[in-house]
CSV table of C-alpha atoms in Angstrom, one decimal:
chain,number,residue,atom,x,y,z
A,1,ILE,CA,-97.6,-60.6,-157.3
A,2,VAL,CA,-94.1,-62.0,-157.8
A,3,PHE,CA,-92.9,-59.3,-155.4
A,4,SER,CA,-95.3,-60.0,-152.8
A,5,ARG,CA,-94.2,-63.6,-152.9
A,6,VAL,CA,-90.4,-62.9,-152.0
A,7,ARG,CA,-88.9,-63.3,-148.6
A,8,VAL,CA,-85.5,-62.8,-147.1
A,9,PRO,CA,-84.6,-64.8,-144.4
A,10,LEU,CA,-84.3,-62.6,-141.3
A,11,SER,CA,-80.9,-64.2,-140.0
A,12,ALA,CA,-79.3,-63.6,-143.4
A,13,LEU,CA,-80.1,-60.0,-143.2
A,14,SER,CA,-79.0,-59.8,-139.5
A,15,MET,CA,-75.5,-60.9,-140.5
A,16,ILE,CA,-75.5,-57.7,-143.0
A,17,SER,CA,-76.8,-55.4,-140.2
A,18,THR,CA,-73.6,-56.1,-137.9
A,19,PHE,CA,-71.6,-54.7,-140.9
A,20,VAL,CA,-73.8,-51.8,-141.2
A,21,ALA,CA,-73.9,-51.1,-137.6
A,22,ALA,CA,-70.1,-51.3,-137.5
A,23,LEU,CA,-69.6,-49.0,-140.4
A,24,LEU,CA,-71.9,-46.4,-139.3
A,25,THR,CA,-70.2,-46.1,-135.6
A,26,LEU,CA,-66.8,-46.1,-137.0
A,27,ARG,CA,-67.7,-43.2,-139.4
A,28,THR,CA,-69.8,-41.5,-136.6
A,29,ASN,CA,-67.0,-41.6,-134.3
A,30,GLN,CA,-64.4,-40.3,-136.9
A,31,GLY,CA,-66.9,-37.3,-137.3
A,32,LEU,CA,-67.0,-36.9,-133.9
A,33,ASP,CA,-63.4,-37.0,-133.4
A,34,ARG,CA,-62.9,-34.1,-136.0
A,35,LEU,CA,-65.7,-32.1,-134.2
A,36,ILE,CA,-64.0,-32.3,-130.9
A,37,MET,CA,-60.7,-31.8,-132.4
A,38,GLY,CA,-62.0,-28.5,-134.4
A,39,ARG,CA,-63.9,-27.2,-131.0
A,40,ASN,CA,-60.6,-27.5,-129.1
A,41,SER,CA,-58.4,-25.8,-132.0
A,42,LEU,CA,-61.0,-22.8,-131.8
A,43,GLY,CA,-60.7,-22.9,-128.1
A,44,ASN,CA,-57.3,-22.9,-128.2
A,45,MET,CA,-57.3,-19.7,-130.3
A,46,VAL,CA,-59.3,-17.8,-128.2
A,47,PHE,CA,-56.8,-18.9,-124.9
A,48,PHE,CA,-53.8,-18.3,-126.6
A,49,SER,CA,-54.8,-15.1,-128.1
A,50,ARG,CA,-56.0,-13.9,-124.5
A,51,ASP,CA,-53.0,-15.1,-123.0
A,52,ALA,CA,-50.5,-13.4,-125.5
A,53,ALA,CA,-52.5,-10.1,-125.1
A,54,MET,CA,-52.1,-10.3,-121.4
A,55,LEU,CA,-48.3,-11.0,-121.7
A,56,PHE,CA,-47.6,-8.2,-124.2
A,57,SER,CA,-49.9,-5.7,-122.0
A,58,THR,CA,-47.7,-6.7,-118.9
A,59,TYR,CA,-44.2,-6.9,-120.2
A,60,ILE,CA,-44.2,-4.9,-123.4
A,61,TYR,CA,-46.8,-2.1,-123.7
A,62,PRO,CA,-45.4,-0.3,-120.3
A,63,LYS,CA,-42.1,-0.1,-121.9
A,64,ASP,CA,-42.8,0.5,-125.5
A,65,GLU,CA,-46.4,1.4,-126.3
A,66,GLN,CA,-45.9,1.6,-130.0
A,67,LEU,CA,-44.8,-2.4,-130.3
A,68,GLY,CA,-47.4,-3.1,-127.7
A,69,LEU,CA,-50.3,-1.5,-129.5
A,70,LYS,CA,-49.1,-3.2,-132.7
A,71,ALA,CA,-49.2,-6.4,-131.0
A,72,ALA,CA,-52.3,-5.9,-129.8
A,73,ARG,CA,-53.7,-5.0,-133.4
A,74,LEU,CA,-52.1,-8.3,-134.7
A,75,LEU,CA,-53.5,-10.3,-132.1
A,76,SER,CA,-57.0,-8.8,-132.6
A,77,LEU,CA,-56.9,-9.5,-136.4
A,78,PHE,CA,-56.0,-13.2,-135.9
A,79,GLY,CA,-59.3,-14.5,-135.3
A,80,TRP,CA,-60.8,-12.8,-138.5
A,81,ALA,CA,-57.7,-13.9,-140.5
A,82,LEU,CA,-58.4,-17.6,-139.5
A,83,HIS,CA,-62.2,-17.1,-140.2
A,84,SER,CA,-61.1,-15.9,-143.6
A,85,HIS,CA,-58.8,-18.7,-144.0
A,86,ILE,CA,-61.0,-21.6,-143.1
A,87,ARG,CA,-64.1,-20.4,-145.1
A,88,ASP,CA,-62.2,-18.7,-147.9
A,89,ILE,CA,-64.1,-15.5,-147.6
A,90,SER,CA,-62.6,-11.9,-147.7
A,91,GLN,CA,-62.2,-10.0,-144.4
A,92,ILE,CA,-60.4,-7.1,-146.2
A,93,ASP,CA,-62.4,-4.6,-144.3
A,94,VAL,CA,-61.8,-6.0,-141.0
A,95,ILE,CA,-58.2,-5.9,-141.9
A,96,ARG,CA,-58.3,-2.1,-143.2
A,97,ALA,CA,-60.1,-1.2,-140.0
A,98,ILE,CA,-57.6,-3.0,-137.4
A,99,LEU,CA,-54.7,-2.2,-139.6
A,100,PRO,CA,-55.4,1.5,-141.0
A,101,ALA,CA,-53.4,2.1,-144.3
A,102,ARG,CA,-52.8,5.6,-143.2
A,103,ASN,CA,-50.8,4.4,-140.2
A,104,MET,CA,-49.5,0.9,-141.0
A,105,ASN,CA,-49.5,0.7,-144.6
A,106,ALA,CA,-46.4,-1.5,-144.7
A,107,SER,CA,-48.2,-4.0,-142.2
A,108,PHE,CA,-51.8,-3.8,-143.9
A,109,LYS,CA,-49.7,-4.6,-147.4
A,110,TYR,CA,-47.8,-7.4,-145.8
A,111,VAL,CA,-51.0,-9.2,-144.7
A,112,THR,CA,-53.1,-8.6,-147.5
A,113,ARG,CA,-50.5,-10.1,-150.2
A,114,GLN,CA,-49.7,-13.1,-148.3
A,115,ARG,CA,-51.1,-16.6,-149.1
A,116,LYS,CA,-51.9,-17.2,-145.5
A,117,ALA,CA,-52.8,-14.1,-143.5
A,118,PRO,CA,-52.8,-15.8,-139.9
A,119,VAL,CA,-49.3,-17.1,-140.6
A,120,ALA,CA,-48.4,-13.7,-141.5
A,121,LEU,CA,-49.7,-12.2,-138.5
A,122,LEU,CA,-47.7,-14.5,-136.3
A,123,SER,CA,-44.6,-13.8,-138.3
A,124,MET,CA,-45.1,-10.1,-137.3
A,125,LEU,CA,-45.6,-11.1,-133.7
A,126,ARG,CA,-42.6,-13.0,-133.6
A,127,GLN,CA,-40.9,-10.2,-135.2
A,128,ILE,CA,-42.0,-7.8,-132.4
A,129,VAL,CA,-40.7,-10.4,-129.9
A,130,CYS,CA,-37.3,-10.3,-131.5
A,131,GLU,CA,-37.1,-6.7,-131.7
A,132,THR,CA,-37.9,-6.3,-127.9
A,133,SER,CA,-35.5,-9.2,-127.0
A,134,LYS,CA,-32.7,-7.5,-128.8
A,135,SER,CA,-33.3,-4.0,-127.2
A,136,ARG,CA,-33.5,-6.0,-123.7
A,137,VAL,CA,-37.3,-4.6,-123.2
A,138,VAL,CA,-38.2,-8.1,-122.4
A,139,SER,CA,-36.2,-10.8,-120.6
A,140,THR,CA,-35.6,-14.2,-121.9
A,141,THR,CA,-37.9,-16.0,-119.7
A,142,GLU,CA,-40.9,-13.4,-120.9
A,143,SER,CA,-40.1,-13.7,-124.4
A,144,ARG,CA,-40.2,-17.5,-124.3
A,145,LEU,CA,-43.7,-17.3,-122.6
A,146,ILE,CA,-44.9,-15.0,-125.6
A,147,GLU,CA,-43.4,-17.5,-128.0
A,148,GLN,CA,-45.3,-20.5,-126.3
A,149,CYS,CA,-48.5,-18.5,-127.1
A,150,ILE,CA,-47.5,-17.7,-130.7
A,151,SER,CA,-46.6,-21.5,-131.2
A,152,GLY,CA,-49.8,-22.2,-129.8
A,153,LEU,CA,-51.8,-20.4,-132.2
A,154,ASN,CA,-49.8,-21.6,-134.9
A,155,LYS,CA,-50.7,-25.2,-134.0
A,156,VAL,CA,-54.1,-23.8,-134.4
A,157,ILE,CA,-53.6,-22.9,-138.0
A,158,MET,CA,-52.2,-26.5,-138.4
A,159,THR,CA,-55.1,-28.2,-136.9
A,160,ALA,CA,-57.8,-26.5,-138.7
A,161,GLU,CA,-55.7,-27.1,-142.2
A,162,LYS,CA,-55.5,-30.9,-141.2
A,163,ILE,CA,-59.2,-31.0,-140.8
A,164,ARG,CA,-60.0,-29.3,-143.7
A,165,SER,CA,-57.6,-31.1,-146.1
A,166,THR,CA,-57.9,-34.4,-144.8
A,167,PRO,CA,-61.6,-35.5,-145.3
A,168,ILE,CA,-62.7,-39.3,-144.6
A,169,PRO,CA,-61.7,-41.4,-147.6
A,170,PRO,CA,-64.7,-41.4,-150.2
A,171,VAL,CA,-64.2,-45.1,-151.0
A,172,TYR,CA,-65.2,-45.7,-147.1
A,173,SER,CA,-68.2,-43.3,-147.3
A,174,ALA,CA,-69.5,-44.8,-150.7
A,175,HIS,CA,-69.1,-48.4,-149.2
A,176,ALA,CA,-70.9,-47.7,-146.1
A,177,THR,CA,-73.9,-46.1,-148.0
A,178,ARG,CA,-74.2,-49.1,-150.5
A,179,LEU,CA,-74.3,-51.5,-147.8
A,180,MET,CA,-76.8,-49.6,-145.8
A,181,MET,CA,-79.4,-49.1,-149.0
A,182,PHE,CA,-78.7,-52.9,-149.8
A,183,TYR,CA,-79.8,-53.6,-146.2
A,184,LEU,CA,-82.8,-51.1,-146.3
A,185,GLY,CA,-83.6,-52.6,-149.8
A,186,CYS,CA,-84.0,-56.0,-148.4
A,187,LEU,CA,-85.6,-55.2,-144.8
A,188,PRO,CA,-89.2,-55.1,-146.2
A,189,TRP,CA,-89.4,-58.6,-147.3
A,190,ALA,CA,-87.5,-59.7,-144.3
A,191,LEU,CA,-90.2,-58.4,-142.2
A,192,LEU,CA,-92.9,-59.8,-144.4
A,193,GLY,CA,-91.4,-63.1,-143.4
A,194,LEU,CA,-92.4,-62.4,-139.8
A,195,ASN,CA,-96.0,-62.5,-141.0
A,196,LEU,CA,-96.3,-58.6,-140.6
A,197,LYS,CA,-98.9,-56.8,-142.8
A,198,ASN,CA,-97.4,-54.8,-145.6
A,199,PHE,CA,-98.3,-51.2,-143.7
A,200,ALA,CA,-96.5,-52.5,-140.6
A,201,SER,CA,-93.5,-53.6,-142.8
A,202,LEU,CA,-93.5,-50.6,-144.5
A,203,ALA,CA,-93.5,-48.3,-141.3
A,204,MET,CA,-90.9,-50.3,-139.8
A,205,THR,CA,-88.7,-49.8,-142.8
A,206,MET,CA,-89.1,-46.1,-142.8
A,207,VAL,CA,-88.5,-45.9,-139.2
A,208,VAL,CA,-85.0,-47.8,-139.3
A,209,GLY,CA,-84.2,-45.8,-142.7
A,210,PHE,CA,-84.7,-42.7,-140.9
A,211,ALA,CA,-82.5,-43.6,-138.0
A,212,MET,CA,-79.6,-45.0,-140.3
A,213,LEU,CA,-79.7,-42.2,-142.8
A,214,GLY,CA,-80.1,-39.7,-140.1
A,215,LEU,CA,-76.7,-41.1,-138.7
A,216,ASP,CA,-75.3,-41.2,-141.8
A,217,GLU,CA,-75.9,-37.4,-142.7
A,218,ILE,CA,-74.9,-36.4,-139.1
A,219,SER,CA,-71.5,-38.1,-139.9
A,220,HIS,CA,-71.1,-36.3,-143.3
A,221,ILE,CA,-71.8,-33.0,-141.1
A,222,PHE,CA,-69.1,-33.7,-138.7
A,223,GLU,CA,-66.6,-34.6,-141.3
A,224,GLN,CA,-66.3,-30.5,-142.0
A,225,PRO,CA,-66.8,-29.1,-138.3
A,226,PHE,CA,-65.9,-25.5,-139.3
A,227,ARG,CA,-68.8,-25.3,-141.8
A,228,PHE,CA,-71.4,-24.8,-139.0
A,229,MET,CA,-69.2,-23.5,-136.2
A,230,PRO,CA,-69.4,-20.1,-135.0
A,231,LEU,CA,-66.2,-18.8,-136.3
A,232,TYR,CA,-67.5,-15.1,-136.6
A,233,GLN,CA,-68.7,-15.0,-132.9
A,234,LEU,CA,-65.6,-16.7,-131.6
A,235,ALA,CA,-63.3,-14.0,-133.7
A,236,LYS,CA,-65.2,-11.3,-132.0
A,237,VAL,CA,-64.8,-13.0,-128.6
A,238,SER,CA,-61.1,-13.1,-129.3
A,239,MET,CA,-60.7,-9.5,-130.4
A,240,LEU,CA,-62.8,-8.4,-127.5
A,241,ASP,CA,-60.5,-10.3,-125.0
A,242,VAL,CA,-57.4,-9.0,-126.5
A,243,ALA,CA,-58.9,-5.2,-126.2
A,244,ASP,CA,-59.7,-6.0,-122.6
A,245,ALA,CA,-56.0,-7.1,-122.0
A,246,PHE,CA,-55.0,-3.4,-123.0
A,247,CYS,CA,-58.0,-1.2,-121.9
A,248,CYS,CA,-58.9,-2.8,-118.5
A,249,ARG,CA,-55.3,-2.9,-117.2
A,250,PRO,CA,-55.3,-3.8,-113.4
A,251,PRO,CA,-54.6,-1.0,-110.8
A,252,PRO,CA,-50.9,-1.0,-109.5
A,253,ILE,CA,-49.9,-3.3,-106.6
A,254,SER,CA,-49.0,-0.3,-104.5
A,255,ALA,CA,-52.6,1.2,-104.6
A,256,ASP,CA,-54.2,-1.5,-102.3
A,257,TYR,CA,-51.6,-0.6,-99.7
A,258,CYS,CA,-51.8,3.1,-100.0
A,259,GLU,CA,-53.2,5.0,-96.9
A,260,ASP,CA,-53.8,7.9,-98.6
A,261,GLU,CA,-57.8,8.7,-97.8
A,262,SER,CA,-58.1,10.9,-101.1
A,263,ILE,CA,-58.0,7.6,-103.0
A,264,GLU,CA,-61.5,7.0,-101.9
A,265,ASP,CA,-63.2,9.9,-103.4
A,266,GLU,CA,-61.6,9.0,-106.8
A,267,GLU,CA,-63.9,8.4,-109.5
A,268,GLU,CA,-64.3,4.8,-110.8
A,269,PRO,CA,-62.8,4.0,-114.0
A,270,GLN,CA,-65.1,4.2,-117.0
A,271,GLU,CA,-65.9,1.4,-119.0
A,272,PRO,CA,-64.4,1.1,-122.5
A,273,THR,CA,-66.7,2.5,-125.1
A,274,TYR,CA,-66.6,-0.9,-127.1
A,275,TRP,CA,-68.7,-2.3,-124.4
A,276,LYS,CA,-71.7,-0.3,-125.2
A,277,GLY,CA,-72.0,-1.5,-128.9
A,278,LEU,CA,-72.1,-5.2,-128.0
A,279,ASN,CA,-76.2,-5.0,-127.2
A,280,GLY,CA,-75.8,-8.8,-125.8
A,281,SER,CA,-74.7,-10.1,-129.3
A,282,ILE,CA,-71.9,-12.1,-127.4
A,283,PRO,CA,-72.5,-14.1,-124.0
A,284,TYR,CA,-70.4,-13.0,-120.8
A,285,TYR,CA,-69.4,-9.8,-122.2
A,286,LYS,CA,-70.7,-7.8,-119.2
A,287,PRO,CA,-68.6,-7.1,-116.4
A,288,ALA,CA,-69.0,-9.5,-113.6
A,289,SER,CA,-70.7,-6.9,-111.2
A,290,LYS,CA,-73.3,-6.2,-113.7
A,291,ARG,CA,-74.3,-9.9,-114.4
A,292,LYS,CA,-77.5,-11.4,-113.1
A,293,ASN,CA,-77.0,-14.5,-110.8
A,294,PRO,CA,-79.9,-16.0,-109.1
A,295,LEU,CA,-77.7,-17.5,-106.7
A,296,TRP,CA,-77.0,-13.8,-105.5
A,297,LYS,CA,-80.6,-13.0,-104.8
A,298,ASN,CA,-80.4,-13.7,-101.2
A,299,ALA,CA,-77.0,-12.6,-100.7
């Protein structure tokens, strides 16, 4: 009976709603900024890995196959190592498969014993660049291009660590939650002051609470974007791009200008065997000539 007579002025509650909306907006924007930063960093991981693989395949692999293939293994492993570093999970099976102990025992031990496996991979890639520069396998300009890609991958690690180790201050989150709960607790009595029925007041409070609590929960999810991002799929895409850079090398430039008619009778190059095991698990894995595009139906 006492609570049924309680009324809260809606004008006073509207002042509190301004602060609640501001806090929710700021927190949601911070979460979106962290989400965009995480997405950009993972996109850069795929981009710099693919770019570095193309550079290694073009400048180093034709002159020194052993160092070129070692660089390919390290670049293929980077996405998995970053996945393991961010999620705190073990990828020892993947490391053992890409760096077999029987052939690359020293590299396998070095990567598995380091505190940060992605950084260890970049150190080994820089070692390859240094070795090829000393032996005059690559020029200064070519080594500088590869170093830029390695620096980009190093920045990806830094961005992931920054997002993971610097959450939104808990005091800010707690204050926003308390103010929001206070607002939702006073809202039914403010609606009763507008001569609404009890059911209508309760329904309106539930709708407003659902919207506000949903925004608050979304901001909490966006605070750590790597928890729901497809790191496994991105690591697989990065590995396939690196493999394509070495296994699907372009033909010699002189092949387009050769007048030998016997070239037309040559068999087309076969697809790499690892393409057959994808089974559509990754989008855009098919060759461009085999993709179905509705725009090409009438071509």
